Coordinates of C-alpha atoms in Angstrom, one line a residue:
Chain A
X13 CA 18.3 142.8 -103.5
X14 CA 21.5 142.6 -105.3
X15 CA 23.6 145.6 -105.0
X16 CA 24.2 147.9 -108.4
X17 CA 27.4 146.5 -109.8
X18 CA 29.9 149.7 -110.3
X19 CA 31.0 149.7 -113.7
X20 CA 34.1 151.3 -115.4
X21 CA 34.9 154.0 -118.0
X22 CA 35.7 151.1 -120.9
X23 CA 32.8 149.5 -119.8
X24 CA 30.8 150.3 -123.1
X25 CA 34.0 148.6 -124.8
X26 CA 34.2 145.1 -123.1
X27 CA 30.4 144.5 -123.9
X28 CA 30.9 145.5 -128.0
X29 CA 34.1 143.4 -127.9
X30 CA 31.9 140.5 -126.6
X31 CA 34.0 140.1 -123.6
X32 CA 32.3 137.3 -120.6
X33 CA 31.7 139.6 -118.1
X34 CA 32.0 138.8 -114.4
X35 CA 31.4 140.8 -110.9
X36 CA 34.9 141.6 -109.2
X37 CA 35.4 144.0 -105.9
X38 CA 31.9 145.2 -106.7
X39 CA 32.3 146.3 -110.2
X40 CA 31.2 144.0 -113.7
X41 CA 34.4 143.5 -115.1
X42 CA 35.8 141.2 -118.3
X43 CA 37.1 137.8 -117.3
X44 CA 38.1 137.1 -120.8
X45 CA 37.4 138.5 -124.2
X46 CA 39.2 135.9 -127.0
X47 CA 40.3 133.2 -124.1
X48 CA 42.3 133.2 -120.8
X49 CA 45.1 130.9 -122.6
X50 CA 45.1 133.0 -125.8
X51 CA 45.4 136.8 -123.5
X52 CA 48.0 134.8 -121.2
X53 CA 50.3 134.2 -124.4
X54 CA 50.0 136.9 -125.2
X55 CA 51.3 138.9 -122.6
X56 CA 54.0 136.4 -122.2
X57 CA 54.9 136.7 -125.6
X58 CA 54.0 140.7 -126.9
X59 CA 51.7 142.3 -125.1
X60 CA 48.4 142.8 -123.8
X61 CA 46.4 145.3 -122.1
X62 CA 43.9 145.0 -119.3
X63 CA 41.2 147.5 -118.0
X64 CA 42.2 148.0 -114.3
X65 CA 40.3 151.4 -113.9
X66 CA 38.6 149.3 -110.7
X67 CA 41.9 150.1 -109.0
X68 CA 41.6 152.7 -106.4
X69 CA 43.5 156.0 -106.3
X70 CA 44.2 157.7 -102.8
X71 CA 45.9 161.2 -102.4
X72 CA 48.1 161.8 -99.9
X73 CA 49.3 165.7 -99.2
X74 CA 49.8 168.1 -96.4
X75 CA 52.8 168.8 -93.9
X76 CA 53.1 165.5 -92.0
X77 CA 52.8 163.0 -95.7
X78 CA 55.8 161.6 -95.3
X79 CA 55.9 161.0 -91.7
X80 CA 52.3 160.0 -91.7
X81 CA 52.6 157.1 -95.0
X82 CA 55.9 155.7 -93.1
X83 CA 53.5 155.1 -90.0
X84 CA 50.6 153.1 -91.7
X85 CA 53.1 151.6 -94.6
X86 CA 55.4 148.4 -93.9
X87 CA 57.9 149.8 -96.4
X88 CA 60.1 152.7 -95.8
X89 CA 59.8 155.4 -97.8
X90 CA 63.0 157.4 -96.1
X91 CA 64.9 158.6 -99.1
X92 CA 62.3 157.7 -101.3
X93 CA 63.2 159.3 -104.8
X94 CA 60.3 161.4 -106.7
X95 CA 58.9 159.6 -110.1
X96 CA 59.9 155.9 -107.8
X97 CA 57.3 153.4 -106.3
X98 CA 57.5 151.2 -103.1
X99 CA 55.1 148.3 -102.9
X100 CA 54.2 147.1 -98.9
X101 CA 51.3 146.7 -96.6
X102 CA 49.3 148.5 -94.8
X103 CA 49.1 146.2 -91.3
X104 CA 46.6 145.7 -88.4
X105 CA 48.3 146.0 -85.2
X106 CA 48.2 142.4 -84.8
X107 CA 50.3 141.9 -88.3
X108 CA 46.9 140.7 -90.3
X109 CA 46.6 142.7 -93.5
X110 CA 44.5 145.4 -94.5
X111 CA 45.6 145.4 -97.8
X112 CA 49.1 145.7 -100.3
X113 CA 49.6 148.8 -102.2
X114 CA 52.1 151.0 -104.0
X115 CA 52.9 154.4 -102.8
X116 CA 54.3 156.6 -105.7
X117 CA 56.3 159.3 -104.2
X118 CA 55.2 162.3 -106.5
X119 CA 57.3 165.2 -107.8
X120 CA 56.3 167.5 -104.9
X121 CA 57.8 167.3 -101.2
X122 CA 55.3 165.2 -99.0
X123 CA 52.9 164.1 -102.2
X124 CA 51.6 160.3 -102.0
X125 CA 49.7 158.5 -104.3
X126 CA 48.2 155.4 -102.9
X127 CA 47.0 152.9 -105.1
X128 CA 45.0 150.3 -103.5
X129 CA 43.0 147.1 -104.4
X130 CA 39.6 147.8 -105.6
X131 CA 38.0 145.5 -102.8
X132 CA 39.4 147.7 -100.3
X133 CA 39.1 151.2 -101.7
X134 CA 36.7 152.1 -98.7
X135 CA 38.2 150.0 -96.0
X136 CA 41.7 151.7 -96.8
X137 CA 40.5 155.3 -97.0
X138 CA 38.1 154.8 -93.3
X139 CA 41.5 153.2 -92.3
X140 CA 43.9 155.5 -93.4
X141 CA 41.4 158.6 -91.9
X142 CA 41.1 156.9 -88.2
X143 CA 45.3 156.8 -88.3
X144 CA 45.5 159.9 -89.6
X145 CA 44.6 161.5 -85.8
X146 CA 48.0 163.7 -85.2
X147 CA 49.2 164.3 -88.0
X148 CA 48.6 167.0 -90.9
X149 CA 47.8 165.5 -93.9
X150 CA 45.1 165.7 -96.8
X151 CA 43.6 162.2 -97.6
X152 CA 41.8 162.1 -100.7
X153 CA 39.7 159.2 -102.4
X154 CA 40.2 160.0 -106.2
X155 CA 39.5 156.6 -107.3
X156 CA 36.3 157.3 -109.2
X157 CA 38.1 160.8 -111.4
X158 CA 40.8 158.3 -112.6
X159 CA 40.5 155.2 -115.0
X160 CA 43.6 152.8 -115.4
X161 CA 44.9 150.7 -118.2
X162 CA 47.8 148.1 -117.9
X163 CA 50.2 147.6 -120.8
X164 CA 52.1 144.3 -120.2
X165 CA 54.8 142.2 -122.1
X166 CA 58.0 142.3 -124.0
X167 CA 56.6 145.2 -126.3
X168 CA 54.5 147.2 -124.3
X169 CA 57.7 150.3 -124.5
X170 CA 57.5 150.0 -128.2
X171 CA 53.7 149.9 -128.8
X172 CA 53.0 153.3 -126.3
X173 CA 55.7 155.1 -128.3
X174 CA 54.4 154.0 -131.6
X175 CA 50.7 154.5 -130.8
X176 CA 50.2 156.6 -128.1
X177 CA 53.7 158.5 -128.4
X178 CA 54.7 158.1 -124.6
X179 CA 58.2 158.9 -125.1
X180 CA 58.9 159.1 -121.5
X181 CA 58.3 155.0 -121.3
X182 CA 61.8 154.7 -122.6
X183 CA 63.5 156.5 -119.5
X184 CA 62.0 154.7 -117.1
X185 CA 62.9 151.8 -115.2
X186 CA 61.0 148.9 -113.0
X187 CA 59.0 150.6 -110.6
X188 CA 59.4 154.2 -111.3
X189 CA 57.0 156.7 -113.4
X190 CA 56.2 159.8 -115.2
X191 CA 53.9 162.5 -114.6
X192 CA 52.8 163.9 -117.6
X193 CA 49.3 165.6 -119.6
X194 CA 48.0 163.9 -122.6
X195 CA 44.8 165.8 -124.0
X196 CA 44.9 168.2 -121.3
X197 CA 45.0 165.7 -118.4
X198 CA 47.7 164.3 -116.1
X199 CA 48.6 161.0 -116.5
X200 CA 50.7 159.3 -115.0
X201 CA 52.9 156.7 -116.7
X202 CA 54.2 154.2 -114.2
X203 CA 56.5 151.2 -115.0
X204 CA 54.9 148.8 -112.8
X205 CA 52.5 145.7 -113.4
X206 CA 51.1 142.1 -111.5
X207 CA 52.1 139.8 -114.5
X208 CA 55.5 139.5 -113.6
X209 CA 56.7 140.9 -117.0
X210 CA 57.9 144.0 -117.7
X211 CA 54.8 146.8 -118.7
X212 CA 53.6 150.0 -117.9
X213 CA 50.1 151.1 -115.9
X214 CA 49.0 154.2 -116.8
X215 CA 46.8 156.3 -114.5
X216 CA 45.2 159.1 -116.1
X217 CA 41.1 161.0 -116.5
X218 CA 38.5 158.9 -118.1
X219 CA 38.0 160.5 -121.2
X220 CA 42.1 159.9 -121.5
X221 CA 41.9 156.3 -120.5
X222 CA 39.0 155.6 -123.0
X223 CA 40.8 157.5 -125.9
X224 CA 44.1 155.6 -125.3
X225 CA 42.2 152.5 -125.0
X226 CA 40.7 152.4 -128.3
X227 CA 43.9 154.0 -129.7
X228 CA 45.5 150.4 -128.9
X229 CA 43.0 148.8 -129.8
X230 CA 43.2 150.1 -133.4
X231 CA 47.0 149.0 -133.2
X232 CA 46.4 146.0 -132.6
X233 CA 47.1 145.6 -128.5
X234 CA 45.1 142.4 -127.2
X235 CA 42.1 143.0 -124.8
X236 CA 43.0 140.6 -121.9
X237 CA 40.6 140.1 -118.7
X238 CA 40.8 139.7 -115.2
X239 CA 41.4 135.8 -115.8
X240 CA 44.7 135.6 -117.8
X241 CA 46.0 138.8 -115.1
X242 CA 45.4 136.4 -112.0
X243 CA 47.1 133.3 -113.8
X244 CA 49.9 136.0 -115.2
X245 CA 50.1 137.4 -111.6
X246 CA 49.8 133.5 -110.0
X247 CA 52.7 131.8 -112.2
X248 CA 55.4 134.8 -111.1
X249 CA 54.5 134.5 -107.2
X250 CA 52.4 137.8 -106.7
X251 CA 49.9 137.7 -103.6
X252 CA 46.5 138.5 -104.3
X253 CA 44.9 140.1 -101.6
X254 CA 42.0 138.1 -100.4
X255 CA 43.4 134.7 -101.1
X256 CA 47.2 135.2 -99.6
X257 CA 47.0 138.0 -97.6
X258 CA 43.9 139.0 -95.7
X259 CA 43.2 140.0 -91.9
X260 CA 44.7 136.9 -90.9
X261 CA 47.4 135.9 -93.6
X262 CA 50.9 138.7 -92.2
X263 CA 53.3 139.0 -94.9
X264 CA 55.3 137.1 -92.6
X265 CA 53.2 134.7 -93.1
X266 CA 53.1 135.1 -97.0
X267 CA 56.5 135.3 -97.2
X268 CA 56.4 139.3 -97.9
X269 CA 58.8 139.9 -94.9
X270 CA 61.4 141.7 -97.6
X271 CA 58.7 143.9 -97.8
X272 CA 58.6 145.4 -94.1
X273 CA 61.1 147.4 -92.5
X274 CA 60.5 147.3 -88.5
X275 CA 63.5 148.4 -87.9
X276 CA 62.8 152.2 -89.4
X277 CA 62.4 155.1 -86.8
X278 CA 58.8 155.2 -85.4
X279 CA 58.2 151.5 -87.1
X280 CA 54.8 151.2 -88.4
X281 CA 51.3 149.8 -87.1
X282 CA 51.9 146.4 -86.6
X283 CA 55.8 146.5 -86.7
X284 CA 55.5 145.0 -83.4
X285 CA 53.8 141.9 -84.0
X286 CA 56.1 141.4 -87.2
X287 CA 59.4 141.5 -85.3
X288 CA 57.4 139.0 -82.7
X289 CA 56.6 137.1 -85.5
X290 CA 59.8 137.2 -87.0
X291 CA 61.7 136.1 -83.8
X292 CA 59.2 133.8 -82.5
X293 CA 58.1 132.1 -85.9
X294 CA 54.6 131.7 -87.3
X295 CA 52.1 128.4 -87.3
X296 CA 51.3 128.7 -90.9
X297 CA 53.3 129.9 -94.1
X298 CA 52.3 130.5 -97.9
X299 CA 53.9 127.9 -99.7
X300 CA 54.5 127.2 -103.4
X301 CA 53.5 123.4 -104.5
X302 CA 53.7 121.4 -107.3
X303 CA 51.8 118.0 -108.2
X304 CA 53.0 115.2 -110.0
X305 CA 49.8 114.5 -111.3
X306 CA 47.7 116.5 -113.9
X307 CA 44.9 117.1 -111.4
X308 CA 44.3 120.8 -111.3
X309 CA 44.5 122.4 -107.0
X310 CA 41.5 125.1 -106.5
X311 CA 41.7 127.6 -103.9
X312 CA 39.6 126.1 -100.8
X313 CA 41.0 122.0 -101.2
X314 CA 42.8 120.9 -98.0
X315 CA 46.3 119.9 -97.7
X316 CA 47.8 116.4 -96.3
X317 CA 50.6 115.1 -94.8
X318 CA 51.9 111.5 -95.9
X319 CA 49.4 110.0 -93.7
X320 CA 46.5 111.8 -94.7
X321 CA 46.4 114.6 -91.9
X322 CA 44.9 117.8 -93.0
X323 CA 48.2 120.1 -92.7
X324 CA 47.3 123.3 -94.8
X325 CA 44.7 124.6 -97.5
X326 CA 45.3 126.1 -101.0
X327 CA 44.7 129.7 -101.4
X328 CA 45.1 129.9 -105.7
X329 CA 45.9 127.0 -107.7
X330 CA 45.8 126.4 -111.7
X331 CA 47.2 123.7 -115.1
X332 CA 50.0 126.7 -115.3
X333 CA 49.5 128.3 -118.8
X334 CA 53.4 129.0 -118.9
X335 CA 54.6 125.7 -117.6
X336 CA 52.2 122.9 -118.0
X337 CA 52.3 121.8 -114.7
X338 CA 49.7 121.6 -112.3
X339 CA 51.0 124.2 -109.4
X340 CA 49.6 126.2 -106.2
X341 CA 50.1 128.5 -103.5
X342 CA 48.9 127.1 -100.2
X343 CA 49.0 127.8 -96.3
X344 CA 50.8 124.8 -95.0
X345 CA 51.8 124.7 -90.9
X346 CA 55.6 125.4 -90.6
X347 CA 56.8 122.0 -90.5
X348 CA 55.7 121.2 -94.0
X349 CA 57.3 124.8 -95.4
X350 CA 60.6 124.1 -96.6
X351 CA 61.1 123.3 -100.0
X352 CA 60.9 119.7 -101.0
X353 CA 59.0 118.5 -98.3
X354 CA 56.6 116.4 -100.4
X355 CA 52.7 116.1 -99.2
X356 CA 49.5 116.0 -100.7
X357 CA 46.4 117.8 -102.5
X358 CA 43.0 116.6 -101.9
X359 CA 41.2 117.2 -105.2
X360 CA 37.8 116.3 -104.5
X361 CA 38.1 111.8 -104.2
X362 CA 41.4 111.4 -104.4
X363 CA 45.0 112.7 -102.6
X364 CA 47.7 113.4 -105.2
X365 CA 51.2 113.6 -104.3
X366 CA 52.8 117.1 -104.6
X367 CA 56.2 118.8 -103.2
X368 CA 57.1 121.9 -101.8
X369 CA 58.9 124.6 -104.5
X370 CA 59.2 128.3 -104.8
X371 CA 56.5 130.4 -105.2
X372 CA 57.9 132.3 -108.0
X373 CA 57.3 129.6 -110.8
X374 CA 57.8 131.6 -114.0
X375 CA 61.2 133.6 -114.4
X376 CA 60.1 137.2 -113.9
X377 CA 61.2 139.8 -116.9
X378 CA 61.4 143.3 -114.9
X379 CA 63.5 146.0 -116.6
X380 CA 65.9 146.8 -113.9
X381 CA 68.7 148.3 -115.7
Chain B
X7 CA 23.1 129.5 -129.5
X8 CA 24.1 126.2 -128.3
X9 CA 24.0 122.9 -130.7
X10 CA 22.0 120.1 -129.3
X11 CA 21.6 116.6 -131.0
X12 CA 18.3 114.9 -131.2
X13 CA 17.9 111.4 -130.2
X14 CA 20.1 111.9 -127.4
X15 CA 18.8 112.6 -123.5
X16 CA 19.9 115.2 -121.5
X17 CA 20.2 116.0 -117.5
X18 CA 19.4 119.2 -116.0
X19 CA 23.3 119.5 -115.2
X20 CA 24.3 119.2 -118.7
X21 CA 25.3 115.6 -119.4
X22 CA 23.8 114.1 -122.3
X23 CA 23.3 110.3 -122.7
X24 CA 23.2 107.7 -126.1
X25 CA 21.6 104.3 -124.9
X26 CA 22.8 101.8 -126.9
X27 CA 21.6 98.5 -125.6
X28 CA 22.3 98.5 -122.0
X29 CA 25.0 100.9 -122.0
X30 CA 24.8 104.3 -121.7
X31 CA 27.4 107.0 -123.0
X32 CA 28.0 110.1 -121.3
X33 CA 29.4 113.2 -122.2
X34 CA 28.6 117.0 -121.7
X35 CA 26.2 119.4 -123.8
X36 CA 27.5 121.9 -125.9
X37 CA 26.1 124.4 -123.9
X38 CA 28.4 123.2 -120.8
X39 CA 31.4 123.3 -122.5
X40 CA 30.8 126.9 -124.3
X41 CA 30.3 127.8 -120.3
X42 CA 33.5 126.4 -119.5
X43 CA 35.4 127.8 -121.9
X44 CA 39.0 126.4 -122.4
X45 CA 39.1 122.8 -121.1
X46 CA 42.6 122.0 -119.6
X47 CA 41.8 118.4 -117.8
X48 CA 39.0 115.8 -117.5
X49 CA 38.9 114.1 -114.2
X50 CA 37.6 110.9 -115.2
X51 CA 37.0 107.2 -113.1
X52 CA 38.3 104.2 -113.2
X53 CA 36.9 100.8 -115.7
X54 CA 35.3 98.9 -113.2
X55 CA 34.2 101.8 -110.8
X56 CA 30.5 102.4 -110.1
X57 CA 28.5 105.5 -110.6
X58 CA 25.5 106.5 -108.8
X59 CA 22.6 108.7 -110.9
X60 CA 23.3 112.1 -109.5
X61 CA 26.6 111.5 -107.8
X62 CA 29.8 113.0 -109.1
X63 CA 32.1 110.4 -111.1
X64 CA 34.6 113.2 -112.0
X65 CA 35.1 116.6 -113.1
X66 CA 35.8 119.2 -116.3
X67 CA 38.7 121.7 -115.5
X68 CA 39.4 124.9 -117.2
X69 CA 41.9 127.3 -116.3
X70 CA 39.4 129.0 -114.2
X71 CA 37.4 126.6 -112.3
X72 CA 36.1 123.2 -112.0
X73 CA 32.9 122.3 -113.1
X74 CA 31.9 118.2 -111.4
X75 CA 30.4 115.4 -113.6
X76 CA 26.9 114.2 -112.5
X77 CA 26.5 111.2 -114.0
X78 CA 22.6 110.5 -115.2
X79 CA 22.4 106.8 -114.5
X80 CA 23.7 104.0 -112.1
X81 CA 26.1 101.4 -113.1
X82 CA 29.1 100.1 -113.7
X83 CA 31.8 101.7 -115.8
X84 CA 32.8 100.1 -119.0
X85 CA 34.7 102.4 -120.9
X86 CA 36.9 105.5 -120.7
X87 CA 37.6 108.2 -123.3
X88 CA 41.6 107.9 -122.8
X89 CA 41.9 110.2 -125.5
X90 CA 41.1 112.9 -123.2
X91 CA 43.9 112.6 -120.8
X92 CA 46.4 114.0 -123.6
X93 CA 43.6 116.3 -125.4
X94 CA 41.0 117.5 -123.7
X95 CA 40.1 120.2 -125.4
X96 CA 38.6 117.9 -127.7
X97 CA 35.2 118.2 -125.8
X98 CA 35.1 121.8 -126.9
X99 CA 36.0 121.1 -130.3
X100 CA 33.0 118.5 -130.5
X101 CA 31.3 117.8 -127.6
X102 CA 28.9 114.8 -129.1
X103 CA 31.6 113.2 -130.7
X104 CA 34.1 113.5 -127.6
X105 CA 32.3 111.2 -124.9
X106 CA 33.6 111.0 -121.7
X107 CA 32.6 107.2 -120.0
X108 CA 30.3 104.5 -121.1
X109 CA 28.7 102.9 -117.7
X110 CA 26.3 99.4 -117.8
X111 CA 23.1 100.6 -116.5
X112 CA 21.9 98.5 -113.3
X113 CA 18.5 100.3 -114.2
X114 CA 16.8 101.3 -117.8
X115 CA 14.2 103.0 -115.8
X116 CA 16.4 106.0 -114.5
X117 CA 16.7 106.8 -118.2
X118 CA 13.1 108.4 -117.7
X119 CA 14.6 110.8 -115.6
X120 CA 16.2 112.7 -118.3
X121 CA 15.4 115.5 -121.2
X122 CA 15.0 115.0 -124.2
X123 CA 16.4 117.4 -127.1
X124 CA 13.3 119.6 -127.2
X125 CA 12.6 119.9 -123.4
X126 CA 16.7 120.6 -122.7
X127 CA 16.4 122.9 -125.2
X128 CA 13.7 124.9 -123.2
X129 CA 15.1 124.0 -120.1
X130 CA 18.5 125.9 -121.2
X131 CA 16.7 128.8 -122.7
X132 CA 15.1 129.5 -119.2

């Protein structure tokens, strides 16, 4: 028997919008509600907002928080400023990943929020508890008291201070937040996104997610699913976990290196095997290519060398919304990594010739002054 | 609720086929492409290439996945819809009007095989 999907607080509003709903990390989520291309545009354009209460919120307090999230986090947190957000990893010893997350440093000495992919909620908390042995911390799963909404695009500032009156969004900059109460409630206003423009995520109870979703709704925000956030999230360069980082995909390997400090006191697990990785190289890195042909790479299809040998595979591909082009990430041995090396995509009959580019197709538009 | 045509003859994985003569034209139900959703690229063969009844002979894309072609007869291919390189979300617009190959049939008889408007209708209501 199929397991009960979870299900959302705006659940009750994707089904009266008429949204095509899809299971995703265990929960029914939308996939799209007026069309992936139409959501994309707008996001790239104005904005849009996407249901991302699936999102799981982990607590981390006690004496030994800071010294305790520097040991399981590939980021440094040293120094880390309240109201700021790192992104890293959380790493196996053996430099596979168990998942990428943000840590919000919160406005009270050794206070962590955690917020983790929804397909790992349980894996990260059971992993987070076995590595806590040692150390005096309080490790909360709060994922299922808070609901999540993601305002992205050019006007996502103006439209929560017009309709929701989140003056705080102006004060902000890329990957820092507020702490706030709206209705009673904390929320937490964060300006952070995965659709590589700039947007706010805000964290909050519920009954305060639901309100402020149907506030925007009113003003006019587009509902956008989970489809036009992973071709948002694809064209800019972001991993998702599961298809370019996973147990055995390192973020040396994904080209997230920038992302782990080794070198901090105490490193972290798996700082080891990234420095060895890092000195000694890796068989297989995450590549960005691009076809000359209009024939569209899906994750799964091999990747071939000029004479046909299988060389790599493609871990998210897609007709770019953005750019018209036919473009993927793929795991390609090291030999075929740097950029114009030119190989080829199996899409199912036929080989088509593509080249090696950067993963970060689509200019980025963070506000970082 | 989907639009089907009568007169035409369906397959069980959404391909419908007009015989006229000894040709057969192919192109996808109105309830595949409503599946789909936006269609961003039609995969399509060659003039000249053969197709085998229940083989792939190419493939819709939309931005989300890729749905193969199962082509309901054998034969040869005649024809392509070249207007679908450029415009291919023309099959959404219309997907009757908007067929996709035209293949000689080596074999009428396979045509027996297929659905016709009333039992595709049941079949897609299942």
């Amino acid at each position: 028997m199929e397991a009960q999907l979870k299900t959302t607080c705006l659940h009750g509003s994707h089904i009266s919008l008429g949204a095509k709903m899809s299971p995703f990390a265990g929960f029914d989520m939308p996939i799209q509600y007026s069309g992936i291309i139409d959501e994309h545009n707008a996001v790239r354009n104005s904005a849009g907002m996407f249901d991302v209460s699936h999102m799981g919120e982990i607590f981390v307090s006690g004496k030994d928080a800071f010294a305790f999230v520097n040991h399981i986090f590939t980021n440094d947190i040293t120094g880390q400023k309240d109201g700021s957000v790192l992104y890293g990893m959380m790493l196996y010893p053996h430099g596979g990943t168990v998942d990428d997350i943000l840590v919000y440093k919160e406005f009270k000495d050794n206070c962590y929020l955690l917020v983790v992919n929804a397909s790992n909620i349980e894996k990260d908390f059971d992993w987070l508890v076995a590595n806590s042995k040692g150390y005096d911390v309080h490790i909360e799963n709060a994922s299922e008291e808070w609901g999540q909404i993601a305002v992205q695009g050019q006007d996502s500032q103006s439209v929560l201070e017009k309709l929701l009156g989140l003056d705080c969004c102006g004060n902000l900059l890329f990957y820092e937040f507020c702490d706030t109460v709206y209705d009673n409630a904390r929320l937490i206003v964060s300006r952070t996104g995965y659709t590589g423009e700039d947007g706010f995520e805000l964290y909050s109870s519920p009954e305060v997610i639901c309100k402020m979703w149907d506030i925007l709704l009113k003003g006019g925000v587009k509902p956008c699913g989970l489809g036009c956030r992973d071709t948002l999230r694809f064209e800019t360069g972001l991993p998702l976990y599961g298809d370019e980082l996973s147990e055995d995909i390192s973020p040396v390997m994904a080209g997230l290196s920038i992302f782990c400090k080794p070198e901090k006191p105490g490193g972290f697990i798996g700082s080891e095997a990234i420095v060895n990785q890092k000195t000694n190289g890796v068989a297989r890195k995450l590549v960005g290519l691009e076809l000359t042909d209009k024939a569209i790479p899906r994750a799964g299809y091999p990747v071939l060398n000029a004479e046909g040998v299988g060389i790599g595979v493609v871990t998210t591909g897609y007709r770019s919304i953005s750019l018209d082009k036919s473009l993927c990430f793929a795991l390609v041995d090291v030999a075929y990594a740097s950029l114009d090396t030119r190989v080829q995509v199996q899409v199912r009959h036929k080989a088509f010739e593509a080249a090696v580019v950067k993963k970060r197709f689509y200019k980025t538009k963070y506000k970082k002054q | 609720m989907s639009k089907i045509v009568e007169g035409l003859l369906y397959s069980e994985s959404h391909e419908w086929v007009k015989v006229d003569g000894n040709v057969a034209i192919i192109g996808v139900s109105d309830f595949a492409q409503s599946e789909m959703g936006d269609i961003t690229y039609v995969d399509m063969p060659s003039e000249g290439d053969e197709v085998t009844k229940g083989e792939d002979f190419g493939a819709l894309e939309s931005v989300k996945a890729s749905s193969e072609l199962y082509s309901p007869v054998s034969g040869t291919v005649v024809a392509c819809n070249v207007d679908l390189e450029d415009a291919p979300e023309l099959i959404n617009q219309d997907p009757y009007v908007n067929w996709i190959i035209k293949v000689e049939m080596n074999d009428k008889g396979e045509l027996g095989d297929l659905l016709n408007s009333a039992a595709y209708q049941k079949f897609i209501e299942k």
